[in-house]
Structure formats: C-alpha cells, structure tokens
Amino acid sequence: MTAPFAPLGTPLKEGAQRLLLLGSGELGREVALEAVRLGLEVVAVDRYSHAPAMAVAHRCHVIDMLDGNRLRQVVETERPSLIVPEVEAIATGTLVALEAEGWRVIPTARATQLTMNREGIRKLAAADLGLKTSPFRFASTEAEYLEAVAAVGLPCVVKPIMSSSGKGQSTVRQASEVLAAWQYAREAGRGKSDRVIVEGFVAFDSEITLLTVRASDGTHFCPPIGHRQEAGDYRESWQPCALHPDTLAACQAMAQAVTDALGGWGLFGVELFIAGPPDQPQTVYFSEVSPRPHDTGMVTLVSQHQSEFELHVRAILGLPIGEITLVQPGASAVILATGASDHPQYSGLDRALKVPTSKVRLFGKPVAHPNRRMGVALALGDTVAEAKERAIACAAQVQVIL
Ligand code: AMP
C-alpha cells in the first residue's frame, strides 16, 4: 500500500511528524486531538480564523483552500509529513501535483479528487465498480436538467455536484417544483460548479454509514451506524444499526470495493441506503463515500473503544488497528443554532448533563447562523432506543443564545 510506519517525534523539534489538516471543523478538531495524543505537530488550515481545530493545533493558516497557489505555499512552508483533508472543497488538482512531487496526501490525492464532487464518485461506483445506486443524470444547462428529470422520473432528488450539509438540495415530487429545484441547486453551487445531479428518489427504510478503515493490518469495518437526516443534514446517529446478516455482508462488500478502488490508508465513511425490514435480506444502494471521518460517526466518541478519529490517525500513521470494539449501544444528537450571532453562548448544560451517561461537545465556532451545527450530545444505553432517547433529551436542553 503506501508508506511504512515512520518513527514518531516531538512537536516543534527536529524529527517531528507534522500533520497538515485541510479543514478545521469539529471533525478536524477530533483528528487534531488524536494526533496530539501521539505527539504529532498539528497545523490547522481553514478559510476562517478560530475554526474548531485551530484551538488545539500548534499553528494555523487562514486561506481559501480552493486556491491552489495558496495551498501550495502553505505546504511548502510547513513541509508536513501528512496532508490530511477534512473537507471536500480543496484544490484537489494541486493535491495531485503535490503528491506526484512526493508529499503524502491522505488517503490519496486521487481519492480526494474523485470524492470532491458527486460526479467522480458516482462514475467510479456505478460505472466502474457496478455498485447499485439510485438512477442518476448530470446537467449543466436548464435544457439538460429538464431532460435529466424526464429520464430519471419523479420523485427525484436534485443536488449541486459540489455541496455538503444539504446545501442546494431538494426533493422534487411534482412537476411544479422542477424549476425551483434547479435554481436552488445553482445558487448553492455558485462559485464551485454550476453542474447538478438528478437522482431517483430511493424510498429507503434506513440509511447507514459504514465506517471502513484501510490500515497496515488490512481493511476493518465498524459496526454500522444508523442516522436520520433532515434537509440533507444529519440530526441523530446511532450505533449499531440492526441489519440482516446478509445485508451487512452486502454492505461490507460494497464498502470494500469502493475503498479498495480509492486506495491509501485511513478511515472512510461509506453512506448506504437500505430498503426493506431487517428480518429479511434487504436491498443496498451505494450513496456516497467520504475519504475521512464522517459527521454521523461522532457517535463513536462514546460507543467504540477507538473512535473514528483515533482509527483514522492510527491508520494514516501506518499503525495496526486490531479489533474494533463496540463498548455499548450509543447515539448522538446535534445541537443547532436557531439564528445568527457573532458571539454565541450556551445555556442549559446543567440540565442536559443530568441525562444518564450523557456528554456534550461544543465546537467553539466563532459565528452562529441558522441551523449551523454548534455542538453534539452523546449518550449510551442498554439498547439503541435508550441511547437515542438520552442523546435527544440531552441535546434538547442545550440552547444556543444568540
Ligand atoms: P447527500 O448529501 O447526498 O448525502 O444527501 C443527504 C441526504 O439526503 C441523504 O443522507 C438522504 O437522507 C437524502 N437523500 C439523498 N439522496 C437521496 C435519494 N436519491 N433518495 C432519497 N433520499 C436521498
């Protein structure tokens, strides 16, 4: 596979292993903490100051990561041993060039390029690997879009090819909604790409993230994580998610195929839709893959012996993963801002933390805007249902004061 294990060093000293984090959100903050625990030097990058991971990094840079020249400048200044993307919106062409010059990109520059937009990964999954997906078409003009909707049929889901957290995404159920979805997707995609994907709506019974780790001791799967999304963004996740054993095997086979095709070391979040009840074999649709920790995987901060962040750092360092152990059924529930503020404050933690087993993580984001994820509540239970109930009850007590 990729580079063998290199000795670890001491931060800010000769021989330090330096990790350059491209994207410094809440997931990056946990990656940075795990890296710091192994004595790595962490440099956090994002397009705004005081991003969550910057609070735990040795240094930071504020740049537009879609600007290839600025990105190269930071890499050449910092000389990292590992370049670790945490977001999709990065000048991935520059990552490809940097990798060819010998810099190490996690998991691989090609993986970041293919997953940066929905088109690359759909083509890989559906056309090259033959994985089952919803029917789909791409469009760059209104005429192409109308043709795509006609081909896919209603209901369908329209998304910019480059977007996350449900931005620009809508479900079109009737003809009168077709044009509004086009305009909404184009507005959200502006500045990144004008292209959209039109996907057939999958009437799934559950959706899961299968965290998959490619490491020096092989490929490992975490127990499946179930989640609930609203407006294209996750609200709650839980682990394990009950699946028929044949379905689990089918999910793992899909995850193995797609992560093998992307290559490199690290943790991947493989998103799958599951149709049918868990007491019989179900139909599995491949949806997406992130070549890095996944937001729904925050539940593993409490439910697994090694969280997804610890697994990612271990894998990228070339260390073995061993066995992945579920400690207890767990759940996460997001804490969202209800409006805008440039000095958000938080109340209700005294009540929230009365919920048995609960923990709250606040991300310290400098600015709130409506529906921005500001924190997460985590809880365990004897059953998934109990863990979910607790995480939701805990999150409900935390208010973001604007
Ligand atoms: P995505 O950004 O593609 O992960 O989409 C966000 C969420 O929207 C998914 O997690 C699903 O809940 C929903 N969604 C996306 N695509 C489809 C689809 N083709 N059919 C049904 N629901 C979808």
Short mmCIF file of C-alpha atoms and ligand atoms in Angstrom, two decimals:
data_model
loop_
_atom_site.label_atom_id
_atom_site.label_comp_id
_atom_site.label_asym_id
_atom_site.label_seq_id
_atom_site.Cartn_x
_atom_site.Cartn_y
_atom_site.Cartn_z
CA MET A 1 0.00 0.00 0.00
CA THR A 2 1.50 3.36 1.00
CA ALA A 3 4.46 4.47 3.15
CA PRO A 4 5.56 2.19 6.01
CA PHE A 5 5.46 3.29 9.63
CA ALA A 6 7.87 6.18 10.24
CA PRO A 7 9.14 6.84 13.79
CA LEU A 8 7.17 9.43 15.75
CA GLY A 9 8.85 12.59 17.01
CA THR A 10 8.28 15.52 19.32
CA PRO A 11 6.22 18.55 18.27
CA LEU A 12 8.21 21.64 17.30
CA LYS A 13 11.51 19.71 17.34
CA GLU A 14 13.63 18.27 14.61
CA GLY A 15 12.11 14.98 13.51
CA ALA A 16 8.54 16.00 14.40
CA GLN A 17 5.82 14.29 12.39
CA ARG A 18 3.81 17.23 11.13
CA LEU A 19 0.14 16.79 10.18
CA LEU A 20 -1.39 19.48 7.98
CA LEU A 21 -5.14 19.49 8.46
CA LEU A 22 -7.01 20.94 5.47
CA GLY A 23 -10.31 21.95 7.05
CA SER A 24 -10.59 22.69 10.75
CA GLY A 25 -14.18 21.94 11.70
CA GLU A 26 -15.46 19.74 14.53
CA LEU A 27 -14.29 16.53 12.85
CA GLY A 28 -10.86 18.04 12.23
CA ARG A 29 -10.68 19.07 15.88
CA GLU A 30 -11.06 15.45 16.96
CA VAL A 31 -8.47 14.31 14.41
CA ALA A 32 -6.10 17.01 15.73
CA LEU A 33 -6.65 15.87 19.34
CA GLU A 34 -5.87 12.25 18.44
CA ALA A 35 -2.74 13.34 16.56
CA VAL A 36 -1.63 15.45 19.52
CA ARG A 37 -2.11 12.40 21.78
CA LEU A 38 0.58 10.61 19.76
CA GLY A 39 2.92 13.60 19.88
CA LEU A 40 2.37 14.87 16.36
CA GLU A 41 2.73 18.52 15.44
CA VAL A 42 -0.58 19.77 14.06
CA VAL A 43 -1.06 22.66 11.65
CA ALA A 44 -4.71 23.61 11.10
CA VAL A 45 -5.95 25.31 7.93
CA ASP A 46 -9.35 26.76 7.11
CA ARG A 47 -10.91 29.70 5.35
CA TYR A 48 -11.83 31.47 8.60
CA SER A 49 -9.99 32.19 11.86
CA HIS A 50 -10.74 30.46 15.15
CA ALA A 51 -12.16 27.37 13.44
CA PRO A 52 -12.67 24.49 15.94
CA ALA A 53 -9.43 22.56 15.20
CA MET A 54 -7.36 25.74 15.42
CA ALA A 55 -7.98 25.76 19.20
CA VAL A 56 -5.96 22.53 19.59
CA ALA A 57 -3.32 22.95 16.85
CA HIS A 58 0.28 24.16 17.15
CA ARG A 59 -0.15 26.65 14.30
CA CYS A 60 -2.80 27.69 11.84
CA HIS A 61 -3.26 29.32 8.44
CA VAL A 62 -6.34 31.06 7.12
CA ILE A 63 -6.55 30.62 3.34
CA ASP A 64 -9.03 29.82 0.61
CA MET A 65 -8.28 26.11 0.19
CA LEU A 66 -9.73 26.17 -3.33
CA ASP A 67 -6.85 28.48 -4.30
CA GLY A 68 -4.15 26.07 -5.49
CA ASN A 69 -1.31 28.61 -5.24
CA ARG A 70 -2.10 29.47 -1.62
CA LEU A 71 -2.44 25.79 -0.78
CA ARG A 72 0.94 25.00 -2.31
CA GLN A 73 2.51 27.92 -0.43
CA VAL A 74 1.26 26.54 2.91
CA VAL A 75 2.51 23.02 2.10
CA GLU A 76 5.94 24.30 1.06
CA THR A 77 6.19 26.48 4.17
CA GLU A 78 5.04 23.81 6.63
CA ARG A 79 6.64 20.77 4.94
CA PRO A 80 4.14 18.30 6.52
CA SER A 81 4.73 14.56 6.66
CA LEU A 82 0.97 14.07 6.23
CA ILE A 83 -1.58 16.22 4.38
CA VAL A 84 -4.98 15.33 5.83
CA PRO A 85 -8.08 16.78 4.10
CA GLU A 86 -11.10 17.25 6.33
CA VAL A 87 -13.43 18.89 3.79
CA GLU A 88 -14.24 18.37 0.13
CA ALA A 89 -13.73 21.92 -1.13
CA ILE A 90 -9.97 21.86 -1.69
CA ALA A 91 -7.92 22.49 -4.84
CA THR A 92 -7.54 18.75 -5.41
CA GLY A 93 -5.63 19.29 -8.68
CA THR A 94 -2.89 20.86 -6.56
CA LEU A 95 -3.02 17.87 -4.19
CA VAL A 96 -2.47 15.57 -7.18
CA ALA A 97 0.56 17.64 -8.25
CA LEU A 98 1.94 17.77 -4.70
CA GLU A 99 1.57 14.01 -4.32
CA ALA A 100 3.46 13.47 -7.58
CA GLU A 101 6.27 15.58 -6.09
CA GLY A 102 6.45 13.25 -3.09
CA TRP A 103 4.13 14.85 -0.50
CA ARG A 104 1.83 12.38 1.22
CA VAL A 105 -1.90 13.07 0.81
CA ILE A 106 -4.44 11.09 2.88
CA PRO A 107 -5.73 8.70 1.77
CA THR A 108 -4.55 9.50 -1.80
CA ALA A 109 -4.81 12.66 -3.92
CA ARG A 110 -6.91 10.74 -6.45
CA ALA A 111 -9.39 9.75 -3.72
CA THR A 112 -9.80 13.40 -2.70
CA GLN A 113 -10.29 14.34 -6.35
CA LEU A 114 -12.85 11.62 -7.07
CA THR A 115 -14.90 12.34 -3.95
CA MET A 116 -14.71 16.12 -4.22
CA ASN A 117 -17.71 16.12 -6.48
CA ARG A 118 -20.63 13.76 -6.83
CA GLU A 119 -19.85 13.07 -10.47
CA GLY A 120 -16.45 11.49 -9.86
CA ILE A 121 -17.63 9.11 -7.17
CA ARG A 122 -20.88 8.17 -8.93
CA LYS A 123 -18.97 7.24 -12.06
CA LEU A 124 -16.50 5.18 -10.08
CA ALA A 125 -19.17 3.41 -8.02
CA ALA A 126 -21.85 2.84 -10.65
CA ALA A 127 -19.97 2.63 -13.95
CA ASP A 128 -16.56 1.22 -12.97
CA LEU A 129 -17.46 -0.94 -9.97
CA GLY A 130 -21.06 -1.76 -10.94
CA LEU A 131 -22.46 -0.96 -7.47
CA LYS A 132 -26.21 -0.48 -7.19
CA THR A 133 -27.12 3.22 -6.88
CA SER A 134 -30.25 5.28 -7.47
CA PRO A 135 -30.70 6.10 -11.18
CA PHE A 136 -28.93 9.41 -11.93
CA ARG A 137 -28.10 12.01 -14.59
CA PHE A 138 -25.94 15.14 -14.60
CA ALA A 139 -26.85 18.51 -16.08
CA SER A 140 -25.13 21.84 -16.72
CA THR A 141 -27.90 23.71 -18.55
CA GLU A 142 -31.62 24.07 -17.98
CA ALA A 143 -32.37 22.02 -21.09
CA GLU A 144 -30.10 19.21 -19.93
CA TYR A 145 -31.67 19.41 -16.50
CA LEU A 146 -35.21 19.04 -17.83
CA GLU A 147 -34.07 16.10 -19.90
CA ALA A 148 -32.42 14.57 -16.82
CA VAL A 149 -35.60 14.93 -14.74
CA ALA A 150 -37.64 13.35 -17.53
CA ALA A 151 -35.18 10.43 -17.75
CA VAL A 152 -34.97 9.81 -14.01
CA GLY A 153 -38.66 10.46 -13.30
CA LEU A 154 -40.42 11.87 -10.23
CA PRO A 155 -39.89 11.89 -7.34
CA CYS A 156 -36.23 12.80 -7.68
CA VAL A 157 -33.54 14.50 -5.62
CA VAL A 158 -31.61 17.44 -7.10
CA LYS A 159 -28.22 18.46 -5.69
CA PRO A 160 -25.29 20.62 -6.77
CA ILE A 161 -22.41 18.27 -7.65
CA MET A 162 -20.30 20.12 -5.10
CA SER A 163 -22.08 20.73 -1.83
CA SER A 164 -22.43 19.33 1.65
CA SER A 165 -24.85 19.52 4.60
CA GLY A 166 -27.83 19.53 2.22
CA LYS A 167 -27.00 22.96 0.75
CA GLY A 168 -28.85 23.43 -2.52
CA GLN A 169 -30.55 20.03 -2.24
CA SER A 170 -34.26 19.46 -2.82
CA THR A 171 -36.65 16.60 -3.36
CA VAL A 172 -38.94 17.17 -6.33
CA ARG A 173 -42.27 15.40 -6.01
CA GLN A 174 -44.35 17.18 -8.64
CA ALA A 175 -43.81 18.98 -11.94
CA SER A 176 -44.49 22.42 -10.42
CA GLU A 177 -41.35 22.06 -8.23
CA VAL A 178 -38.92 21.18 -11.01
CA LEU A 179 -37.64 24.65 -11.89
CA ALA A 180 -37.33 25.89 -8.30
CA ALA A 181 -35.06 22.93 -7.50
CA TRP A 182 -32.82 23.82 -10.46
CA GLN A 183 -32.50 27.43 -9.32
CA TYR A 184 -31.88 26.46 -5.69
CA ALA A 185 -29.13 23.98 -6.64
CA ARG A 186 -27.45 26.51 -8.95
CA GLU A 187 -27.45 29.23 -6.28
CA ALA A 188 -25.84 26.92 -3.73
CA GLY A 189 -23.28 25.64 -6.23
CA ARG A 190 -22.26 29.10 -7.41
CA GLY A 191 -18.52 29.70 -7.32
CA LYS A 192 -17.82 25.95 -7.17
CA SER A 193 -19.69 24.38 -10.07
CA ASP A 194 -22.92 25.03 -11.96
CA ARG A 195 -23.49 21.35 -12.56
CA VAL A 196 -26.19 19.36 -10.76
CA ILE A 197 -27.01 15.71 -10.23
CA VAL A 198 -30.59 14.46 -10.57
CA GLU A 199 -31.08 11.23 -8.62
CA GLY A 200 -34.08 8.95 -8.49
CA PHE A 201 -35.64 9.12 -5.02
CA VAL A 202 -34.86 5.96 -3.06
CA ALA A 203 -37.66 5.01 -0.66
CA PHE A 204 -35.23 3.53 1.85
CA ASP A 205 -36.16 2.17 5.27
CA SER A 206 -32.90 3.22 6.84
CA GLU A 207 -29.64 4.85 5.90
CA ILE A 208 -26.32 3.90 7.36
CA THR A 209 -22.70 4.93 7.43
CA LEU A 210 -20.31 2.01 7.32
CA LEU A 211 -17.03 3.32 8.70
CA THR A 212 -14.30 1.40 6.89
CA VAL A 213 -10.62 1.55 7.81
CA ARG A 214 -7.79 0.73 5.42
CA ALA A 215 -4.69 0.17 7.52
CA SER A 216 -1.38 -1.68 7.55
CA ASP A 217 -3.18 -4.71 9.05
CA GLY A 218 -5.91 -4.81 6.40
CA THR A 219 -9.43 -3.47 5.98
CA HIS A 220 -11.67 -3.23 9.04
CA PHE A 221 -15.36 -2.36 9.40
CA CYS A 222 -17.02 -0.61 12.34
CA PRO A 223 -20.50 -1.80 13.33
CA PRO A 224 -22.99 0.06 11.07
CA ILE A 225 -24.18 3.49 12.16
CA GLY A 226 -27.81 4.41 11.50
CA HIS A 227 -28.79 8.05 11.06
CA ARG A 228 -31.65 10.40 10.45
CA GLN A 229 -31.25 13.33 8.08
CA GLU A 230 -33.35 16.42 7.77
CA ALA A 231 -32.95 18.83 4.85
CA GLY A 232 -29.89 16.81 3.77
CA ASP A 233 -28.08 17.25 7.09
CA TYR A 234 -27.74 14.76 9.90
CA ARG A 235 -29.73 15.16 13.11
CA GLU A 236 -29.19 11.92 15.03
CA SER A 237 -26.98 8.88 14.62
CA TRP A 238 -26.80 5.60 16.50
CA GLN A 239 -24.63 2.51 16.63
CA PRO A 240 -25.15 -0.35 15.99
CA CYS A 241 -27.90 -0.20 13.37
CA ALA A 242 -29.72 -3.54 13.09
CA LEU A 243 -29.28 -5.20 9.69
CA HIS A 244 -29.98 -8.67 8.39
CA PRO A 245 -26.63 -10.61 8.35
CA ASP A 246 -26.81 -10.95 4.54
CA THR A 247 -27.37 -7.20 4.25
CA LEU A 248 -24.38 -6.48 6.47
CA ALA A 249 -22.24 -8.74 4.27
CA ALA A 250 -23.50 -6.92 1.15
CA CYS A 251 -22.74 -3.52 2.74
CA GLN A 252 -19.23 -4.62 3.67
CA ALA A 253 -18.60 -5.97 0.17
CA MET A 254 -19.64 -2.61 -1.33
CA ALA A 255 -17.50 -0.69 1.15
CA GLN A 256 -14.54 -2.95 0.45
CA ALA A 257 -14.91 -2.46 -3.33
CA VAL A 258 -15.17 1.30 -3.18
CA THR A 259 -12.41 1.84 -0.60
CA ASP A 260 -10.07 -0.55 -2.47
CA ALA A 261 -10.69 1.50 -5.63
CA LEU A 262 -9.86 4.73 -3.78
CA GLY A 263 -6.80 3.23 -2.07
CA GLY A 264 -4.42 4.58 0.57
CA TRP A 265 -4.64 4.36 4.33
CA GLY A 266 -7.27 5.97 6.53
CA LEU A 267 -10.89 5.81 7.58
CA PHE A 268 -13.72 6.20 5.05
CA GLY A 269 -17.41 6.92 5.69
CA VAL A 270 -19.40 4.79 3.24
CA GLU A 271 -23.02 6.00 3.02
CA LEU A 272 -25.60 3.40 2.05
CA PHE A 273 -29.38 3.30 1.75
CA ILE A 274 -31.16 0.15 2.95
CA ALA A 275 -34.59 -0.83 1.69
CA GLY A 276 -36.64 -3.49 3.47
CA PRO A 277 -37.10 -4.64 7.09
CA PRO A 278 -34.11 -6.15 8.98
CA ASP A 279 -35.74 -9.57 9.46
CA GLN A 280 -35.11 -10.44 5.79
CA PRO A 281 -32.31 -9.73 3.27
CA GLN A 282 -32.54 -6.08 2.25
CA THR A 283 -31.61 -4.09 -0.87
CA VAL A 284 -28.50 -1.94 -0.51
CA TYR A 285 -27.85 1.21 -2.55
CA PHE A 286 -24.48 2.94 -2.57
CA SER A 287 -24.93 6.68 -1.99
CA GLU A 288 -21.60 8.38 -1.26
CA VAL A 289 -18.20 7.96 0.40
CA SER A 290 -16.04 10.38 2.35
CA PRO A 291 -12.32 9.51 2.45
CA ARG A 292 -12.13 10.80 6.05
CA PRO A 293 -14.14 10.69 9.31
CA HIS A 294 -17.86 11.24 8.88
CA ASP A 295 -20.15 13.55 10.87
CA THR A 296 -22.56 10.71 11.76
CA GLY A 297 -19.52 8.86 13.16
CA MET A 298 -19.26 11.28 16.09
CA VAL A 299 -21.27 8.67 17.99
CA THR A 300 -18.09 6.56 18.11
CA LEU A 301 -16.64 9.10 20.56
CA VAL A 302 -18.65 7.17 23.15
CA SER A 303 -19.79 3.91 21.56
CA GLN A 304 -16.46 2.44 20.41
CA HIS A 305 -13.23 1.64 22.21
CA GLN A 306 -11.40 3.52 19.43
CA SER A 307 -13.36 6.44 17.95
CA GLU A 308 -13.39 7.03 14.18
CA PHE A 309 -10.85 9.81 14.75
CA GLU A 310 -8.42 7.58 16.62
CA LEU A 311 -8.84 4.92 13.92
CA HIS A 312 -8.10 7.48 11.19
CA VAL A 313 -4.93 8.74 12.86
CA ARG A 314 -3.68 5.23 13.60
CA ALA A 315 -4.32 4.08 10.06
CA ILE A 316 -2.64 7.04 8.38
CA LEU A 317 0.44 6.62 10.56
CA GLY A 318 0.75 3.03 9.36
CA LEU A 319 -0.15 1.62 12.78
CA PRO A 320 -2.27 -1.51 13.23
CA ILE A 321 -5.96 -1.21 14.12
CA GLY A 322 -6.55 -4.66 15.63
CA GLU A 323 -10.06 -5.33 16.76
CA ILE A 324 -12.75 -2.64 16.62
CA THR A 325 -14.88 -2.99 19.72
CA LEU A 326 -18.33 -1.59 20.38
CA VAL A 327 -18.40 -0.63 24.07
CA GLN A 328 -22.17 -0.22 24.32
CA PRO A 329 -25.02 0.95 22.07
CA GLY A 330 -24.61 4.72 21.63
CA ALA A 331 -26.23 7.72 19.98
CA SER A 332 -25.50 11.29 19.02
CA ALA A 333 -27.88 14.23 18.52
CA VAL A 334 -26.84 17.55 17.05
CA ILE A 335 -27.10 20.94 18.74
CA LEU A 336 -28.07 23.54 16.14
CA ALA A 337 -28.17 27.34 16.19
CA THR A 338 -31.62 28.77 15.59
CA GLY A 339 -30.37 32.13 14.28
CA ALA A 340 -27.30 34.26 13.64
CA SER A 341 -24.78 35.53 16.18
CA ASP A 342 -21.12 36.52 16.27
CA HIS A 343 -20.83 35.70 19.97
CA PRO A 344 -22.91 32.57 20.57
CA GLN A 345 -23.35 31.38 24.14
CA TYR A 346 -24.81 28.17 25.51
CA SER A 347 -27.26 27.57 28.33
CA GLY A 348 -28.96 24.51 29.75
CA LEU A 349 -25.87 22.28 30.10
CA ASP A 350 -26.68 21.89 33.79
CA ARG A 351 -29.98 20.27 32.86
CA ALA A 352 -28.62 18.47 29.78
CA LEU A 353 -25.94 16.64 31.73
CA LYS A 354 -28.45 15.25 34.21
CA VAL A 355 -29.36 12.75 31.48
CA PRO A 356 -27.63 9.48 32.44
CA THR A 357 -24.37 8.69 30.54
CA SER A 358 -24.64 11.93 28.52
CA LYS A 359 -21.76 14.10 27.30
CA VAL A 360 -21.86 17.38 25.42
CA ARG A 361 -19.25 18.62 22.95
CA LEU A 362 -19.43 22.29 21.97
CA PHE A 363 -17.38 23.12 18.91
CA GLY A 364 -16.49 26.74 19.76
CA LYS A 365 -17.44 28.02 16.31
CA PRO A 366 -16.94 31.78 16.29
CA VAL A 367 -20.17 32.55 14.44
CA ALA A 368 -23.65 31.01 14.51
CA HIS A 369 -26.11 31.02 11.64
CA PRO A 370 -29.49 29.31 11.31
CA ASN A 371 -29.18 25.51 11.50
CA ARG A 372 -25.38 25.60 11.86
CA ARG A 373 -24.13 22.65 13.90
CA MET A 374 -22.64 24.13 17.07
CA GLY A 375 -22.32 21.03 19.22
CA VAL A 376 -23.35 17.44 19.72
CA ALA A 377 -24.88 15.44 22.57
CA LEU A 378 -23.67 11.87 23.08
CA ALA A 379 -25.12 9.08 25.21
CA LEU A 380 -25.00 5.34 25.82
CA GLY A 381 -27.81 2.92 26.64
CA ASP A 382 -28.56 -0.74 27.21
CA THR A 383 -30.30 -0.56 23.82
CA VAL A 384 -30.00 1.74 20.82
CA ALA A 385 -33.50 3.05 21.61
CA GLU A 386 -32.43 4.06 25.11
CA ALA A 387 -29.20 5.69 23.86
CA LYS A 388 -31.13 7.66 21.22
CA GLU A 389 -33.72 8.83 23.71
CA ARG A 390 -30.96 10.05 26.02
CA ALA A 391 -28.93 11.82 23.34
CA ILE A 392 -32.05 13.59 22.04
CA ALA A 393 -33.14 14.58 25.57
CA CYS A 394 -29.66 15.91 26.32
CA ALA A 395 -29.39 17.94 23.08
CA ALA A 396 -32.87 19.40 23.61
CA GLN A 397 -31.76 21.01 26.87
CA VAL A 398 -28.89 22.95 25.31
CA GLN A 399 -29.85 26.36 23.97
CA VAL A 400 -27.66 28.45 21.70
CA ILE A 401 -28.10 32.02 22.92
CA LEU A 402 -27.77 34.48 20.04
P1 AMP B 1 -26.16 13.51 0.41
O1 AMP B 1 -25.60 14.90 0.57
O2 AMP B 1 -26.10 13.02 -0.99
O3 AMP B 1 -25.56 12.54 1.40
O4 AMP B 1 -27.71 13.61 0.77
C1 AMP B 1 -28.14 13.97 2.06
C2 AMP B 1 -29.35 13.16 2.48
O5 AMP B 1 -30.44 13.38 1.60
C3 AMP B 1 -29.13 11.66 2.46
O6 AMP B 1 -28.46 11.25 3.63
C4 AMP B 1 -30.55 11.17 2.36
O7 AMP B 1 -31.22 11.22 3.60
C5 AMP B 1 -31.19 12.17 1.43
N1 AMP B 1 -31.05 11.71 0.02
C6 AMP B 1 -30.02 11.98 -0.81
N2 AMP B 1 -30.18 11.37 -2.00
C7 AMP B 1 -31.33 10.67 -1.93
C8 AMP B 1 -32.03 9.84 -2.85
N3 AMP B 1 -31.59 9.58 -4.08
N4 AMP B 1 -33.20 9.28 -2.42
C9 AMP B 1 -33.68 9.53 -1.17
N5 AMP B 1 -33.06 10.32 -0.28
C10 AMP B 1 -31.90 10.89 -0.64
#
